[in-house]
C-alpha cells in the first residue's frame, strides 16, 4: 500500500485526503508533504524482514534530518547513522540510544570524534589518519571506543558515479591489502579501541540485491580473517543503498525482505549481528514536494511549465540527472492540450529543472504540481540559492490531521546572520 494515489476522478490523494484541499489551505509557497503512516510501514517492512536475526536498523540521517521524523523513527525502534557532529547532536536530541548509533565518514573531525567517544556510539574507521584521530578522541574522552573497520570491498553497485562509494578508486574506506596494518594498530591501542565489527557501504539507488550478496560474501571472509587473529568481532554492517521505484513504472524492485534474505544465511553462519543503514528506502517514497504553476511558456521547440519550486528545494534532477515522477494534483480542464514539457523553477540557471520531457496536460496558473519520492536527499540537500528560503514541511498523521513538522525559513532568518556585525 502506498500513501500517494491518483483516484479515477484524476485527483491525487494521500492517506485518504485530497491533496488539492491541503494545497488550498497551507501557505502559498512550495512545501513538503509526508505521510507519517507510510514512514511506519516502511520501517515495519525492514523490521519484519529482519525477524530471526539480531540486528540494528541504523537510519541514515543525512537522507532526511527532520527532528519530528527522527523522533518517530526512534520510537519505532530505529538506530541512527551519522556523518557529522551536528547529526550526532541531532540524533541525541531526538532521543536515540547511542548504543544503536554509528558514526561514519571519511573526514571525521577530532572534536566530533570526542563527542562520539563520550556518548559511546559505534565509530567506523575509514583511514590511517582517521584511526589516529579516534585514538586521540578516546584519550581525551577517557573512554574505549567501539570501532568497525570500513572496508572498501571493490564491488560495482551499477549506479550513478556520484553515489557509488564501494569501488576501488572511491575516497571511502580501507583497501583489503591494508587490513593488517589496521588490525595491528587496533592491537596496539587496547585502552583506546575495541574492534567489534566490519562495515561496508556500496553506494545508493541499488536495484539488484545480488550486489549486496557479493559484498557480504567478501565481508564474511574478512571477518573470518579478523577472527583468526583473535579478535572477537560480532557485527557485520552492510551499509545502506537499496533503491526505490522512482519511475513509477510498475517494475518489481527488490524489497527490504529480498535484501535481507540474500545475506541471512551468511550472517547466521557466522553468528553475527547485522547492521543495516537504510536512508532512501525508509523515507523517499513517504513524501512529495508540492508546487504551484506560475505559468506556461514556449521557446524554440521546448514547452515549459514554470513552477514555484526549483533546484533550491530539490536538487537531485539537476545534480544527478535523477528522474523523479511528476503529476498534477487535480485534473486539468477537459480541453487542456497534452504536450511535452520541461518542468522548471524560477532559479537563474538552466540546470534548474525538476523534470524533462514530461507529457502533461497544459496546466492553469496556480495549479498544484507534485514531485514524487521527495522524502530522501531533497529537503536535506535544499539550499537558499537565489534567496529561495528552505520550505516548510507537513505530515499527515494516522488520524488524518495535517500537522506542520518544520517551519519554512524566512527572510528574517537570513538577516539574523548579519546582526551585530
Ligand atoms: N551508509 C553510508 C555510509 C552512506 O554513505 C549512505 C549514503 C547510506 C548509508 C544511506 O544510503 P541509502 O540507503 O540512502 O541509499 N544524495 C544522493 C545520495 C547520496 C547517498 C550518500 N550515502 C541522492 O540524492 O541520490
Coordinates of C-alpha atoms and ligand atoms in Angstrom, one line a residue:
X1 CA 0.0 0.0 0.0
X2 CA 1.4 3.4 -1.0
X3 CA 0.4 6.7 0.5
X4 CA 0.1 8.8 -2.7
X5 CA -2.6 7.6 -5.1
X6 CA -4.3 9.1 -8.1
X7 CA -8.0 8.3 -8.0
X8 CA -10.2 7.7 -11.0
X9 CA -11.5 11.2 -10.9
X10 CA -8.0 12.5 -11.5
X11 CA -7.3 13.9 -8.0
X12 CA -4.2 13.0 -6.0
X13 CA -4.9 11.6 -2.5
X14 CA -2.6 11.0 0.4
X15 CA -3.8 8.8 3.2
X16 CA -7.4 9.4 2.1
X17 CA -7.0 13.2 2.0
X18 CA -7.4 15.1 -1.2
X19 CA -4.0 16.8 -1.7
X20 CA -5.8 19.8 -3.5
X21 CA -7.5 20.6 -0.2
X22 CA -4.2 20.7 1.5
X23 CA -2.7 22.9 -1.2
X24 CA -5.6 25.3 -0.8
X25 CA -5.2 25.6 2.9
X26 CA -1.5 25.8 3.7
X27 CA 0.9 28.6 2.9
X28 CA 1.5 29.8 -0.6
X29 CA 5.0 28.5 -1.3
X30 CA 6.5 25.1 -2.2
X31 CA 6.2 22.7 0.7
X32 CA 7.0 19.1 1.5
X33 CA 4.1 16.8 2.5
X34 CA 4.8 13.5 4.2
X35 CA 2.7 10.5 5.2
X36 CA 3.6 9.5 8.8
X37 CA 1.8 6.1 8.4
X38 CA 4.0 5.4 5.3
X39 CA 7.1 6.0 7.4
X40 CA 5.8 3.5 9.9
X41 CA 5.0 1.0 7.1
X42 CA 8.5 1.3 5.5
X43 CA 10.1 0.8 8.9
X44 CA 7.9 -2.2 9.6
X45 CA 8.9 -3.8 6.3
X46 CA 12.6 -3.7 7.4
X47 CA 11.7 -4.9 10.9
X48 CA 9.7 -7.9 9.6
X49 CA 12.4 -8.7 7.1
X50 CA 15.0 -8.9 10.0
X51 CA 13.0 -11.3 12.1
X52 CA 15.2 -14.1 13.3
X53 CA 18.4 -12.0 13.2
X54 CA 20.0 -9.9 15.8
X55 CA 20.1 -6.5 14.1
X56 CA 20.3 -2.7 14.2
X57 CA 18.4 -0.7 11.7
X58 CA 20.5 2.5 11.5
X59 CA 18.6 5.1 9.7
X60 CA 20.9 7.3 7.6
X61 CA 20.0 10.7 9.0
X62 CA 21.6 12.5 6.0
X63 CA 18.7 11.4 3.9
X64 CA 16.2 13.5 6.0
X65 CA 17.0 15.2 9.2
X66 CA 13.6 16.5 10.3
X67 CA 13.5 16.2 14.1
X68 CA 9.9 15.0 14.2
X69 CA 10.7 12.3 11.7
X70 CA 13.7 11.2 13.7
X71 CA 11.7 11.1 16.9
X72 CA 9.1 9.0 15.1
X73 CA 11.7 6.5 13.8
X74 CA 13.4 6.3 17.2
X75 CA 10.1 5.4 18.8
X76 CA 9.6 2.7 16.3
X77 CA 12.9 1.2 17.4
X78 CA 15.4 2.6 14.9
X79 CA 19.0 3.4 15.4
X80 CA 20.8 6.2 13.5
X81 CA 23.8 6.5 11.2
X82 CA 25.5 9.9 11.5
X83 CA 28.1 11.6 9.4
X84 CA 28.9 14.8 11.3
X85 CA 29.0 16.1 14.9
X86 CA 25.8 18.0 14.2
X87 CA 24.0 14.9 13.0
X88 CA 25.2 13.2 16.2
X89 CA 23.9 16.1 18.4
X90 CA 20.6 15.9 16.5
X91 CA 20.2 12.2 17.0
X92 CA 20.9 12.6 20.7
X93 CA 18.3 15.4 20.8
X94 CA 15.8 13.1 19.1
X95 CA 16.5 10.6 22.0
X96 CA 18.3 7.9 20.0
X97 CA 20.1 5.3 22.1
X98 CA 23.8 5.9 21.4
X99 CA 24.5 2.1 21.5
X100 CA 22.3 1.9 18.4
X101 CA 24.1 4.7 16.6
X102 CA 27.0 4.6 14.2
X103 CA 29.3 7.5 13.3
X104 CA 30.6 7.3 9.8
X105 CA 32.7 9.3 7.4
X106 CA 36.0 9.7 5.6
X107 CA 36.8 13.1 7.2
X108 CA 35.5 13.0 10.8
X109 CA 36.8 15.9 12.8
X110 CA 38.6 15.4 16.1
X111 CA 36.1 17.4 18.1
X112 CA 33.2 15.4 16.7
X113 CA 35.0 12.1 17.4
X114 CA 35.5 13.3 21.1
X115 CA 31.7 13.7 21.3
X116 CA 31.3 10.3 19.7
X117 CA 33.7 8.8 22.2
X118 CA 31.9 10.4 25.2
X119 CA 28.5 9.2 24.1
X120 CA 29.5 5.7 23.3
X121 CA 28.3 5.4 19.7
X122 CA 30.0 2.9 17.3
X123 CA 32.6 4.6 15.1
X124 CA 33.8 3.4 11.7
X125 CA 37.5 3.6 11.0
X126 CA 38.0 5.0 7.5
X127 CA 41.8 5.6 7.1
X128 CA 45.1 5.7 8.9
X129 CA 44.6 9.3 9.9
X130 CA 41.1 8.6 11.0
X131 CA 42.4 5.8 13.3
X132 CA 44.9 8.3 14.8
X133 CA 42.1 10.8 15.5
X134 CA 39.8 8.1 17.0
X135 CA 42.7 7.1 19.4
X136 CA 43.2 10.8 20.3
X137 CA 39.5 11.2 20.9
X138 CA 39.3 8.1 23.1
X139 CA 42.2 9.5 25.2
X140 CA 40.5 12.9 25.6
X141 CA 37.2 11.4 26.5
X142 CA 38.8 8.7 28.7
X143 CA 36.7 6.0 27.0
X144 CA 37.3 2.9 24.9
X145 CA 35.7 3.5 21.5
X146 CA 33.9 0.6 19.8
X147 CA 35.1 0.6 16.2
X148 CA 34.2 -1.1 13.0
X149 CA 36.6 -1.2 10.1
X150 CA 35.1 0.3 7.0
X151 CA 36.3 -2.0 4.2
X152 CA 36.2 -0.9 0.6
X153 CA 35.0 -4.1 -1.0
X154 CA 35.6 -3.0 -4.6
X155 CA 32.1 -4.1 -5.7
X156 CA 30.5 -2.1 -8.6
X157 CA 27.0 -1.1 -7.5
X158 CA 25.9 -0.2 -11.0
X159 CA 24.6 3.3 -10.1
X160 CA 25.4 6.9 -11.0
X161 CA 29.1 7.5 -10.3
X162 CA 28.3 10.3 -7.8
X163 CA 26.5 7.8 -5.5
X164 CA 28.9 4.8 -5.9
X165 CA 31.1 4.5 -2.8
X166 CA 32.4 1.0 -2.6
X167 CA 34.6 0.7 -5.7
X168 CA 38.4 0.6 -5.7
X169 CA 39.0 4.3 -6.5
X170 CA 36.5 5.8 -4.2
X171 CA 37.5 8.0 -1.3
X172 CA 35.8 5.8 1.3
X173 CA 37.1 3.0 3.5
X174 CA 40.3 1.0 3.6
X175 CA 41.6 -1.4 1.0
X176 CA 41.9 -5.0 1.8
X177 CA 45.7 -5.0 1.3
X178 CA 46.0 -2.6 4.2
X179 CA 43.8 -4.6 6.5
X180 CA 46.7 -6.0 8.5
X181 CA 48.0 -2.5 9.3
X182 CA 44.7 -1.6 10.8
X183 CA 44.5 -4.9 12.8
X184 CA 48.0 -4.2 14.2
X185 CA 47.0 -0.6 15.0
X186 CA 44.0 -1.7 16.9
X187 CA 46.0 -4.3 18.8
X188 CA 48.5 -1.6 19.8
X189 CA 45.7 0.5 21.4
X190 CA 43.8 -1.7 23.8
X191 CA 43.0 1.2 26.1
X192 CA 41.5 3.3 23.3
X193 CA 39.9 0.9 20.7
X194 CA 37.8 -2.2 20.8
X195 CA 37.2 -3.7 17.4
X196 CA 33.7 -5.0 17.2
X197 CA 33.0 -5.4 13.5
X198 CA 33.4 -4.7 9.9
X199 CA 31.4 -2.3 7.7
X200 CA 31.0 -1.6 4.0
X201 CA 28.7 0.6 2.0
X202 CA 28.5 0.1 -1.7
X203 CA 26.5 3.0 -3.0
X204 CA 23.0 4.3 -3.3
X205 CA 19.9 3.6 -5.5
X206 CA 21.0 -0.1 -5.9
X207 CA 18.3 -2.1 -7.5
X208 CA 20.0 -5.6 -7.7
X209 CA 20.3 -7.4 -4.4
X210 CA 23.0 -9.8 -5.8
X211 CA 25.3 -6.9 -5.3
X212 CA 24.7 -7.0 -1.6
X213 CA 25.3 -10.7 -1.5
X214 CA 28.6 -10.4 -3.4
X215 CA 29.7 -7.8 -0.9
X216 CA 28.5 -9.9 2.1
X217 CA 30.5 -12.9 0.9
X218 CA 33.6 -10.8 0.7
X219 CA 32.9 -9.2 4.1
X220 CA 32.3 -12.5 5.8
X221 CA 35.7 -13.7 4.5
X222 CA 37.3 -10.6 6.0
X223 CA 35.5 -11.3 9.3
X224 CA 36.9 -14.8 9.3
X225 CA 40.4 -13.5 8.8
X226 CA 40.0 -10.9 11.5
X227 CA 38.6 -13.5 14.0
X228 CA 41.6 -15.8 13.1
X229 CA 43.8 -13.2 14.7
X230 CA 41.9 -13.5 18.0
X231 CA 39.5 -10.6 17.6
X232 CA 36.1 -11.3 19.0
X233 CA 34.0 -9.3 16.5
X234 CA 30.2 -9.7 16.3
X235 CA 28.9 -7.1 13.9
X236 CA 28.6 -7.1 10.1
X237 CA 27.4 -3.7 8.8
X238 CA 26.4 -3.9 5.1
X239 CA 25.5 -0.3 4.8
X240 CA 22.5 1.2 3.1
X241 CA 21.8 1.7 -0.6
X242 CA 18.6 -0.1 -1.5
X243 CA 16.9 1.8 -4.4
X244 CA 13.2 2.7 -4.9
X245 CA 10.9 2.9 -7.9
X246 CA 11.4 6.5 -8.9
X247 CA 10.0 5.8 -12.3
X248 CA 6.6 4.6 -11.1
X249 CA 6.8 2.2 -13.9
X250 CA 5.3 -0.8 -12.1
X251 CA 8.7 -2.6 -12.3
X252 CA 9.2 -5.1 -9.5
X253 CA 12.1 -3.9 -7.4
X254 CA 13.8 -5.7 -4.6
X255 CA 12.2 -5.2 -1.2
X256 CA 13.9 -5.0 2.2
X257 CA 13.0 -8.7 2.6
X258 CA 14.7 -9.6 -0.7
X259 CA 17.8 -7.7 0.6
X260 CA 17.9 -9.3 4.0
X261 CA 17.2 -12.8 2.6
X262 CA 20.2 -12.6 0.3
X263 CA 22.5 -12.2 3.3
X264 CA 20.6 -14.0 6.0
X265 CA 22.3 -17.4 5.7
X266 CA 25.8 -15.9 5.7
X267 CA 25.0 -13.8 8.7
X268 CA 23.6 -16.7 10.7
X269 CA 26.5 -19.0 9.6
X270 CA 29.0 -16.7 11.4
X271 CA 26.7 -15.9 14.3
X272 CA 26.9 -12.2 13.5
X273 CA 24.7 -9.2 14.5
X274 CA 23.6 -7.4 11.3
X275 CA 23.7 -3.7 11.0
X276 CA 22.0 -2.0 8.0
X277 CA 22.0 1.7 7.2
X278 CA 18.9 2.5 5.0
X279 CA 18.1 6.1 4.2
X280 CA 16.3 6.4 0.9
X281 CA 14.3 3.1 1.2
X282 CA 12.9 4.2 4.5
X283 CA 11.9 7.8 3.7
X284 CA 12.0 8.7 0.0
X285 CA 8.5 7.4 -1.0
X286 CA 6.8 8.9 2.0
X287 CA 6.8 12.5 0.6
X288 CA 6.0 14.8 -2.3
X289 CA 7.2 18.3 -2.9
X290 CA 4.1 20.4 -3.6
X291 CA 4.5 23.3 -6.1
X292 CA 2.2 25.7 -7.9
X293 CA 2.3 26.5 -11.5
X294 CA 3.4 30.1 -12.1
X295 CA 2.9 29.9 -15.9
X296 CA 3.5 28.1 -19.1
X297 CA 5.7 29.3 -22.0
X298 CA 7.3 28.0 -25.2
X299 CA 10.8 28.9 -26.5
X300 CA 12.1 27.3 -29.7
X301 CA 11.0 23.7 -29.7
X302 CA 10.5 23.5 -25.9
X303 CA 7.5 23.9 -23.8
X304 CA 8.0 24.9 -20.2
X305 CA 5.9 24.6 -17.1
X306 CA 7.4 27.2 -14.7
X307 CA 6.6 26.3 -11.0
X308 CA 7.5 28.0 -7.7
X309 CA 9.7 25.1 -6.6
X310 CA 13.2 24.7 -8.0
X311 CA 16.6 23.2 -7.8
X312 CA 17.0 25.1 -4.5
X313 CA 14.3 23.0 -2.8
X314 CA 15.1 19.8 -4.8
X315 CA 18.4 19.4 -6.5
X316 CA 18.5 15.7 -7.4
X317 CA 17.4 16.2 -11.1
X318 CA 20.0 19.0 -11.6
X319 CA 22.8 17.3 -9.8
X320 CA 22.5 13.6 -10.8
X321 CA 20.1 13.9 -13.8
X322 CA 17.8 11.9 -11.5
X323 CA 14.2 11.1 -12.6
X324 CA 11.5 12.0 -10.1
X325 CA 7.9 11.4 -11.1
X326 CA 5.8 14.5 -11.7
X327 CA 2.0 14.7 -11.6
X328 CA -0.7 17.3 -11.4
X329 CA -2.6 17.4 -8.1
X330 CA -6.0 17.9 -9.8
X331 CA -7.5 17.0 -13.2
X332 CA -6.9 19.6 -15.9
X333 CA -9.9 21.2 -17.7
X334 CA -11.2 18.8 -20.4
X335 CA -9.9 21.0 -23.3
X336 CA -6.3 21.2 -21.9
X337 CA -3.8 20.2 -24.6
X338 CA -1.4 17.4 -23.6
X339 CA 2.1 18.4 -24.5
X340 CA 5.7 17.5 -23.7
X341 CA 7.1 19.9 -21.1
X342 CA 10.2 20.6 -19.2
X343 CA 9.2 21.4 -15.6
X344 CA 11.4 24.2 -14.4
X345 CA 11.8 26.6 -11.5
X346 CA 12.5 30.3 -11.3
X347 CA 16.2 30.0 -10.5
X348 CA 18.6 31.8 -12.8
X349 CA 20.3 28.9 -14.5
X350 CA 19.5 26.2 -17.0
X351 CA 20.4 23.5 -14.5
X352 CA 17.2 24.4 -12.7
X353 CA 14.7 21.7 -13.8
X354 CA 12.7 19.2 -11.9
X355 CA 11.8 17.1 -14.9
X356 CA 12.5 17.0 -18.6
X357 CA 10.3 15.9 -21.5
X358 CA 7.2 15.1 -19.4
X359 CA 3.9 14.6 -21.0
X360 CA 1.3 16.6 -19.1
X361 CA -1.9 18.4 -19.7
X362 CA -1.3 22.2 -20.1
X363 CA -1.9 23.4 -16.6
X364 CA -3.7 26.6 -15.5
X365 CA -1.8 29.2 -13.4
X366 CA -1.9 28.3 -9.8
X367 CA -2.5 24.6 -10.4
X368 CA -0.8 22.2 -8.0
X369 CA 2.1 20.0 -9.3
X370 CA 3.9 17.4 -7.2
X371 CA 7.4 15.9 -7.5
X372 CA 7.1 12.4 -6.0
X373 CA 9.6 10.5 -3.9
X374 CA 10.9 13.6 -2.3
X375 CA 11.5 12.3 1.2
X376 CA 15.2 11.4 0.8
X377 CA 18.0 13.8 -0.1
X378 CA 15.7 16.6 -1.1
X379 CA 14.9 18.8 1.9
X380 CA 18.2 17.7 3.5
X381 CA 20.0 19.0 0.3
X382 CA 18.0 22.1 -0.1
X383 CA 19.7 25.5 -0.3
X384 CA 18.8 29.1 -0.2
X385 CA 20.2 29.8 -3.7
X386 CA 18.5 32.9 -5.2
X387 CA 17.3 33.5 -1.6
X388 CA 14.6 31.0 -2.1
X389 CA 14.2 30.1 1.6
X390 CA 14.0 26.5 2.6
X391 CA 10.4 25.2 2.5
X392 CA 8.2 24.2 5.4
X393 CA 7.3 20.5 6.0
X394 CA 4.0 19.0 6.9
X395 CA 2.9 15.4 7.5
X396 CA -0.4 13.6 7.6
X397 CA -0.9 11.8 10.9
X398 CA -2.6 8.4 11.5
X399 CA -5.9 10.2 12.3
X400 CA -5.8 12.3 9.1
X401 CA -4.6 15.5 10.8
X402 CA -2.2 17.6 8.7
X403 CA 0.5 18.9 11.1
X404 CA 3.4 21.2 10.4
X405 CA 6.7 19.5 11.3
X406 CA 9.1 22.2 10.3
X407 CA 8.7 25.9 9.8
X408 CA 9.6 27.4 6.5
X409 CA 12.8 29.5 6.6
X410 CA 12.1 33.2 6.3
X411 CA 13.9 36.4 5.1
X412 CA 14.2 37.4 8.7
X413 CA 16.1 34.1 9.4
X414 CA 18.5 35.1 6.7
X415 CA 19.0 38.6 8.1
X416 CA 19.8 37.2 11.5
X417 CA 23.2 36.0 10.2
X418 CA 24.3 39.7 9.9
X419 CA 23.0 41.2 13.2
X420 CA 25.7 42.8 15.3
X421 CA 28.4 42.6 12.6
Ligands
LIG1 N1 25.5 4.5 4.9 C1 26.5 5.2 4.3 C2 27.9 5.0 4.8 C3 26.2 6.1 3.3 O1 27.2 6.8 2.7 C4 24.9 6.3 2.8 C5 24.5 7.2 1.8 C6 23.9 5.5 3.5 C7 24.2 4.6 4.5 C8 22.4 5.6 3.1 O2 22.2 5.1 1.8 P1 20.8 5.0 1.2 O3 20.1 3.8 1.9 O4 20.0 6.2 1.4 O5 21.0 4.8 -0.3 N2 22.4 12.5 -2.4 C9 22.3 11.2 -3.1 C10 22.5 10.0 -2.3 C11 23.8 10.0 -1.5 C12 24.0 8.8 -0.6 C13 25.1 9.0 0.3 N3 25.4 7.9 1.2 C14 21.0 11.2 -3.9 O6 20.2 12.1 -3.7 O7 20.7 10.3 -4.6

